[in-house]
Amino acid sequence: MTSIARQDPPGLAELFVFYAEAGAYDALTEEPVDRFAEGARLAQPAQPPAQDGARQSPVSEAAPSAPRTPFRDQQASPAPRPAATAAVPDEAQAALARELAANASTLDELRQHMAAFDGCNLKFTAKSMVFADGNPDGAVMLVGEAPGRDEDIEGLPFVGRSGQLLDRILSAIGLDRTSVYIANVIPWRPPGNRTPTPHETEICRPFIERQIELANPKLLVTLGGPSAKTLLNTTEGVLRLRGNWRSHTTKTGTVIPTMPTLHPAYLLRNPAHKKLAWRDFLEVKARLRSLT
Ligand code: URA
């Protein structure tokens, strides 16, 4: 980060620290927005409405009634992104996602349908759609929660620190990205790595369900609580779920043995629990052997 010069407005350093701690590392627009100048403008007494049909100032044009957030503000300013208006998650969008997912007859088609889908607001703050990595013909499919910063930049799942740990775990049981297929419940990074809302998850659910159905793995591994809850339709916590085989049933009735385990990011924060994940992956290895 560039150093903060003395003449910068008071509070700027604290603002940057606040953004960094909230996980907001990336600019969403090419041009920075001067929030201090904007605050000063908004503090001025309101002008009477123009009587002559003249255009209102950009500030009053853009003034939304909803509370402002940095992300919403940045979407309202000129940006190279195609959609300036965030989609509102609702049942109609979930229905459209279900229809698009059902109409995809290959993984490539599914990827295209997802890329064309504008019904999830996360798409408008993410840099890329993170569809999958690895081998779609692999016997094992792993599903995480949602991309983080590194994944958003590279457009691939699990490439950051937690991905490196995942690769080491896979390698310890004789697997790698040529033999497993990896995806996420949500293909777009939530801003600041916030937890996806239940609405966002429900909107994206048909896509990951169809992705699993089309990949048709022999075994499924859910990484972390949100993935387990979504794919196993349960509200149980991951520490209770993990280590026990469950079933994921696809829309067309195929039952896929599923091992819920801990998320690699959680393991990085709680290294003492790595032994639990290790046990889970040994289960996966044993089950895989029994299938061949
Ligand atoms: N965490 C996830 O759940 N998925 C990723 O792709 C990266 C981090």
Tab-separated table of C-alpha atoms in Angstrom, residues 52-275:
chain	number	residue	atom	x	y	z
A	52	ASP	CA	-36.956	24.794	-15.060
A	53	GLY	CA	-36.534	21.140	-15.923
A	54	ALA	CA	-32.750	21.429	-15.620
A	55	ARG	CA	-30.926	18.229	-14.702
A	56	GLN	CA	-30.334	17.716	-11.025
A	57	SER	CA	-26.781	17.491	-9.741
A	58	PRO	CA	-25.194	14.033	-9.889
A	59	VAL	CA	-25.254	13.907	-6.083
A	60	SER	CA	-28.996	14.341	-5.761
A	61	GLU	CA	-29.612	12.059	-8.749
A	62	ALA	CA	-27.664	9.293	-7.138
A	63	ALA	CA	-28.954	9.769	-3.599
A	64	PRO	CA	-30.545	6.456	-2.623
A	65	SER	CA	-33.031	6.062	0.180
A	66	ALA	CA	-31.307	2.881	1.423
A	67	PRO	CA	-28.301	3.136	3.767
A	68	ARG	CA	-25.088	3.603	1.821
A	69	THR	CA	-22.252	1.145	1.931
A	70	PRO	CA	-18.884	1.477	0.218
A	71	PHE	CA	-19.836	-1.305	-2.190
A	72	ARG	CA	-23.168	0.205	-3.096
A	73	ASP	CA	-21.507	3.585	-3.572
A	74	GLN	CA	-18.929	2.129	-5.879
A	75	GLN	CA	-21.558	0.449	-7.971
A	76	ALA	CA	-23.324	3.774	-8.346
A	77	SER	CA	-20.226	5.492	-9.729
A	78	PRO	CA	-19.139	5.044	-13.345
A	79	ALA	CA	-17.566	1.616	-13.683
A	80	PRO	CA	-16.520	-0.570	-16.586
A	81	ARG	CA	-18.807	-3.326	-15.301
A	82	PRO	CA	-21.826	-4.224	-17.416
A	83	ALA	CA	-24.470	-3.995	-14.701
A	84	ALA	CA	-24.601	-0.928	-12.470
A	85	THR	CA	-27.710	-2.118	-10.675
A	86	ALA	CA	-27.338	-5.005	-8.242
A	87	ALA	CA	-29.877	-7.751	-8.683
A	88	VAL	CA	-32.229	-8.289	-5.772
A	89	PRO	CA	-32.211	-11.890	-4.598
A	90	ASP	CA	-35.749	-13.206	-4.735
A	91	GLU	CA	-37.739	-16.289	-5.555
A	92	ALA	CA	-38.001	-15.314	-9.233
A	93	GLN	CA	-34.202	-15.388	-9.513
A	94	ALA	CA	-34.036	-18.731	-7.732
A	95	ALA	CA	-36.659	-20.093	-10.136
A	96	LEU	CA	-34.642	-18.812	-13.097
A	97	ALA	CA	-31.484	-20.411	-11.669
A	98	ARG	CA	-33.340	-23.721	-11.338
A	99	GLU	CA	-34.522	-23.505	-14.934
A	100	LEU	CA	-31.078	-22.607	-16.302
A	101	ALA	CA	-29.412	-25.336	-14.284
A	102	ALA	CA	-31.923	-27.963	-15.369
A	103	ASN	CA	-31.482	-26.970	-19.023
A	104	ALA	CA	-27.722	-27.489	-18.959
A	105	SER	CA	-26.858	-30.895	-20.318
A	106	THR	CA	-23.073	-30.593	-19.971
A	107	LEU	CA	-20.736	-28.868	-17.544
A	108	ASP	CA	-19.721	-26.451	-20.293
A	109	GLU	CA	-23.335	-25.497	-20.878
A	110	LEU	CA	-23.827	-25.061	-17.156
A	111	ARG	CA	-20.823	-22.758	-16.982
A	112	GLN	CA	-22.254	-20.686	-19.848
A	113	HIS	CA	-25.697	-20.473	-18.261
A	114	MET	CA	-24.178	-19.384	-14.978
A	115	ALA	CA	-22.010	-16.778	-16.675
A	116	ALA	CA	-25.120	-15.323	-18.345
A	117	PHE	CA	-27.160	-15.333	-15.122
A	118	ASP	CA	-27.569	-11.889	-13.524
A	119	GLY	CA	-29.806	-12.921	-10.634
A	120	CYS	CA	-27.197	-13.065	-7.881
A	121	ASN	CA	-25.926	-9.704	-6.653
A	122	LEU	CA	-22.532	-11.215	-5.774
A	123	LYS	CA	-21.749	-11.363	-9.478
A	124	PHE	CA	-21.537	-7.567	-9.627
A	125	THR	CA	-18.862	-7.169	-6.995
A	126	ALA	CA	-16.788	-10.211	-7.954
A	127	LYS	CA	-14.004	-9.978	-10.524
A	128	SER	CA	-14.596	-13.441	-11.903
A	129	MET	CA	-16.874	-16.418	-11.800
A	130	VAL	CA	-15.113	-19.308	-10.115
A	131	PHE	CA	-16.628	-22.380	-11.714
A	132	ALA	CA	-14.337	-25.324	-11.002
A	133	ASP	CA	-10.870	-26.774	-11.106
A	134	GLY	CA	-9.509	-30.258	-11.480
A	135	ASN	CA	-10.808	-33.237	-13.352
A	136	PRO	CA	-14.580	-33.414	-13.898
A	137	ASP	CA	-14.175	-37.162	-14.509
A	138	GLY	CA	-12.447	-37.632	-11.150
A	139	ALA	CA	-14.005	-40.072	-8.702
A	140	VAL	CA	-14.019	-37.476	-5.924
A	141	MET	CA	-15.650	-34.046	-6.000
A	142	LEU	CA	-14.900	-31.501	-3.261
A	143	VAL	CA	-17.210	-28.563	-2.642
A	144	GLY	CA	-16.280	-25.468	-0.634
A	145	GLU	CA	-18.337	-22.445	0.340
A	146	ALA	CA	-17.389	-19.498	-1.874
A	147	PRO	CA	-14.262	-18.062	-3.494
A	148	GLY	CA	-11.969	-15.792	-1.524
A	149	ARG	CA	-9.733	-13.014	-2.787
A	150	ASP	CA	-7.102	-15.200	-4.472
A	151	GLU	CA	-9.742	-17.386	-6.102
A	152	ASP	CA	-11.555	-14.285	-7.381
A	153	ILE	CA	-8.349	-13.003	-8.931
A	154	GLU	CA	-7.392	-16.308	-10.549
A	155	GLY	CA	-10.894	-17.540	-11.346
A	156	LEU	CA	-10.133	-20.937	-9.798
A	157	PRO	CA	-11.297	-22.490	-6.521
A	158	PHE	CA	-8.955	-23.092	-3.607
A	159	VAL	CA	-5.784	-21.443	-4.886
A	160	GLY	CA	-5.031	-19.325	-1.800
A	161	ARG	CA	-3.579	-20.470	1.516
A	162	SER	CA	-6.468	-22.775	2.278
A	163	GLY	CA	-6.147	-24.235	-1.215
A	164	GLN	CA	-2.483	-24.977	-0.624
A	165	LEU	CA	-3.402	-26.831	2.555
A	166	LEU	CA	-6.106	-28.702	0.649
A	167	ASP	CA	-3.537	-29.733	-1.975
A	168	ARG	CA	-1.249	-31.083	0.765
A	169	ILE	CA	-4.097	-33.070	2.324
A	170	LEU	CA	-5.083	-34.500	-1.053
A	171	SER	CA	-1.505	-35.423	-1.840
A	172	ALA	CA	-1.244	-37.261	1.506
A	173	ILE	CA	-3.999	-39.627	0.353
A	174	GLY	CA	-2.600	-39.980	-3.151
A	175	LEU	CA	-4.869	-37.479	-4.904
A	176	ASP	CA	-4.330	-34.192	-6.702
A	177	ARG	CA	-6.161	-31.880	-9.076
A	178	THR	CA	-5.809	-34.312	-11.935
A	179	SER	CA	-7.858	-36.871	-9.999
A	180	VAL	CA	-10.415	-34.732	-8.145
A	181	TYR	CA	-12.910	-32.089	-9.204
A	182	ILE	CA	-13.295	-28.955	-7.050
A	183	ALA	CA	-16.098	-26.375	-6.929
A	184	ASN	CA	-17.950	-24.119	-4.503
A	185	VAL	CA	-21.574	-23.703	-3.474
A	186	ILE	CA	-21.311	-20.038	-4.524
A	187	PRO	CA	-19.262	-19.213	-7.627
A	188	TRP	CA	-18.810	-15.471	-6.943
A	189	ARG	CA	-16.710	-13.995	-4.144
A	190	PRO	CA	-18.818	-12.243	-1.508
A	191	PRO	CA	-17.438	-8.700	-0.991
A	192	GLY	CA	-14.877	-8.563	1.800
A	193	ASN	CA	-15.233	-12.352	2.136
A	194	ARG	CA	-18.415	-11.906	4.087
A	195	THR	CA	-20.613	-14.926	4.700
A	196	PRO	CA	-23.061	-15.439	1.817
A	197	THR	CA	-26.629	-14.714	2.856
A	198	PRO	CA	-29.181	-17.560	2.910
A	199	HIS	CA	-30.854	-15.897	-0.103
A	200	GLU	CA	-27.625	-15.896	-2.086
A	201	THR	CA	-27.059	-19.525	-1.188
A	202	GLU	CA	-30.569	-20.507	-2.272
A	203	ILE	CA	-30.151	-18.689	-5.569
A	204	CYS	CA	-26.879	-20.472	-6.300
A	205	ARG	CA	-27.972	-23.873	-4.952
A	206	PRO	CA	-29.452	-25.158	-8.266
A	207	PHE	CA	-26.137	-24.508	-10.022
A	208	ILE	CA	-23.953	-26.496	-7.643
A	209	GLU	CA	-26.559	-29.253	-7.449
A	210	ARG	CA	-26.581	-29.546	-11.232
A	211	GLN	CA	-22.789	-29.342	-11.343
A	212	ILE	CA	-22.597	-32.323	-8.980
A	213	GLU	CA	-25.207	-34.179	-10.993
A	214	LEU	CA	-23.368	-33.606	-14.275
A	215	ALA	CA	-19.919	-34.434	-12.853
A	216	ASN	CA	-21.460	-37.503	-11.222
A	217	PRO	CA	-18.587	-38.247	-8.843
A	218	LYS	CA	-18.412	-41.515	-6.927
A	219	LEU	CA	-17.764	-39.645	-3.691
A	220	LEU	CA	-18.473	-36.123	-2.540
A	221	VAL	CA	-16.535	-34.227	0.142
A	222	THR	CA	-18.061	-31.085	1.618
A	223	LEU	CA	-15.519	-28.611	2.973
A	224	GLY	CA	-16.875	-26.659	5.941
A	225	GLY	CA	-20.277	-26.158	7.499
A	226	PRO	CA	-22.037	-24.076	4.829
A	227	SER	CA	-21.279	-26.591	2.094
A	228	ALA	CA	-22.387	-29.530	4.262
A	229	LYS	CA	-25.588	-27.768	5.282
A	230	THR	CA	-26.448	-26.854	1.709
A	231	LEU	CA	-25.689	-30.203	0.097
A	232	LEU	CA	-26.961	-32.425	2.896
A	233	ASN	CA	-30.011	-30.297	3.692
A	234	THR	CA	-29.263	-30.193	7.360
A	235	THR	CA	-28.860	-27.575	10.058
A	236	GLU	CA	-26.442	-29.690	12.121
A	237	GLY	CA	-23.068	-28.129	12.885
A	238	VAL	CA	-20.029	-29.346	10.983
A	239	LEU	CA	-18.231	-30.534	14.096
A	240	ARG	CA	-21.061	-32.997	14.659
A	241	LEU	CA	-21.458	-33.872	10.985
A	242	ARG	CA	-17.844	-34.421	10.078
A	243	GLY	CA	-16.348	-37.867	9.897
A	244	ASN	CA	-19.623	-39.678	9.179
A	245	TRP	CA	-20.719	-40.729	5.735
A	246	ARG	CA	-23.932	-39.085	4.605
A	247	SER	CA	-25.746	-39.005	1.285
A	248	HIS	CA	-26.295	-36.284	-1.242
A	249	THR	CA	-29.252	-37.101	-3.478
A	250	THR	CA	-29.364	-35.421	-6.869
A	251	LYS	CA	-32.563	-34.095	-8.456
A	252	THR	CA	-32.741	-37.233	-10.594
A	253	GLY	CA	-32.334	-39.498	-7.574
A	254	THR	CA	-28.680	-40.536	-7.744
A	255	VAL	CA	-27.342	-41.053	-4.240
A	256	ILE	CA	-23.726	-39.984	-3.749
A	257	PRO	CA	-21.875	-40.980	-0.560
A	258	THR	CA	-20.716	-37.728	1.029
A	259	MET	CA	-18.063	-37.075	3.661
A	260	PRO	CA	-18.515	-33.753	5.476
A	261	THR	CA	-15.202	-32.426	6.760
A	262	LEU	CA	-13.700	-29.243	8.140
A	263	HIS	CA	-12.839	-26.331	5.894
A	264	PRO	CA	-9.097	-25.879	5.242
A	265	ALA	CA	-9.370	-22.200	6.264
A	266	TYR	CA	-10.771	-23.349	9.602
A	267	LEU	CA	-7.872	-25.798	9.925
A	268	LEU	CA	-5.405	-22.970	9.346
A	269	ARG	CA	-6.987	-21.111	12.242
A	270	ASN	CA	-7.385	-24.232	14.398
A	271	PRO	CA	-4.403	-26.464	13.628
A	272	ALA	CA	-5.272	-28.749	16.553
A	273	HIS	CA	-8.268	-29.916	14.516
A	274	LYS	CA	-6.168	-31.033	11.560
A	275	LYS	CA	-6.148	-34.525	13.011
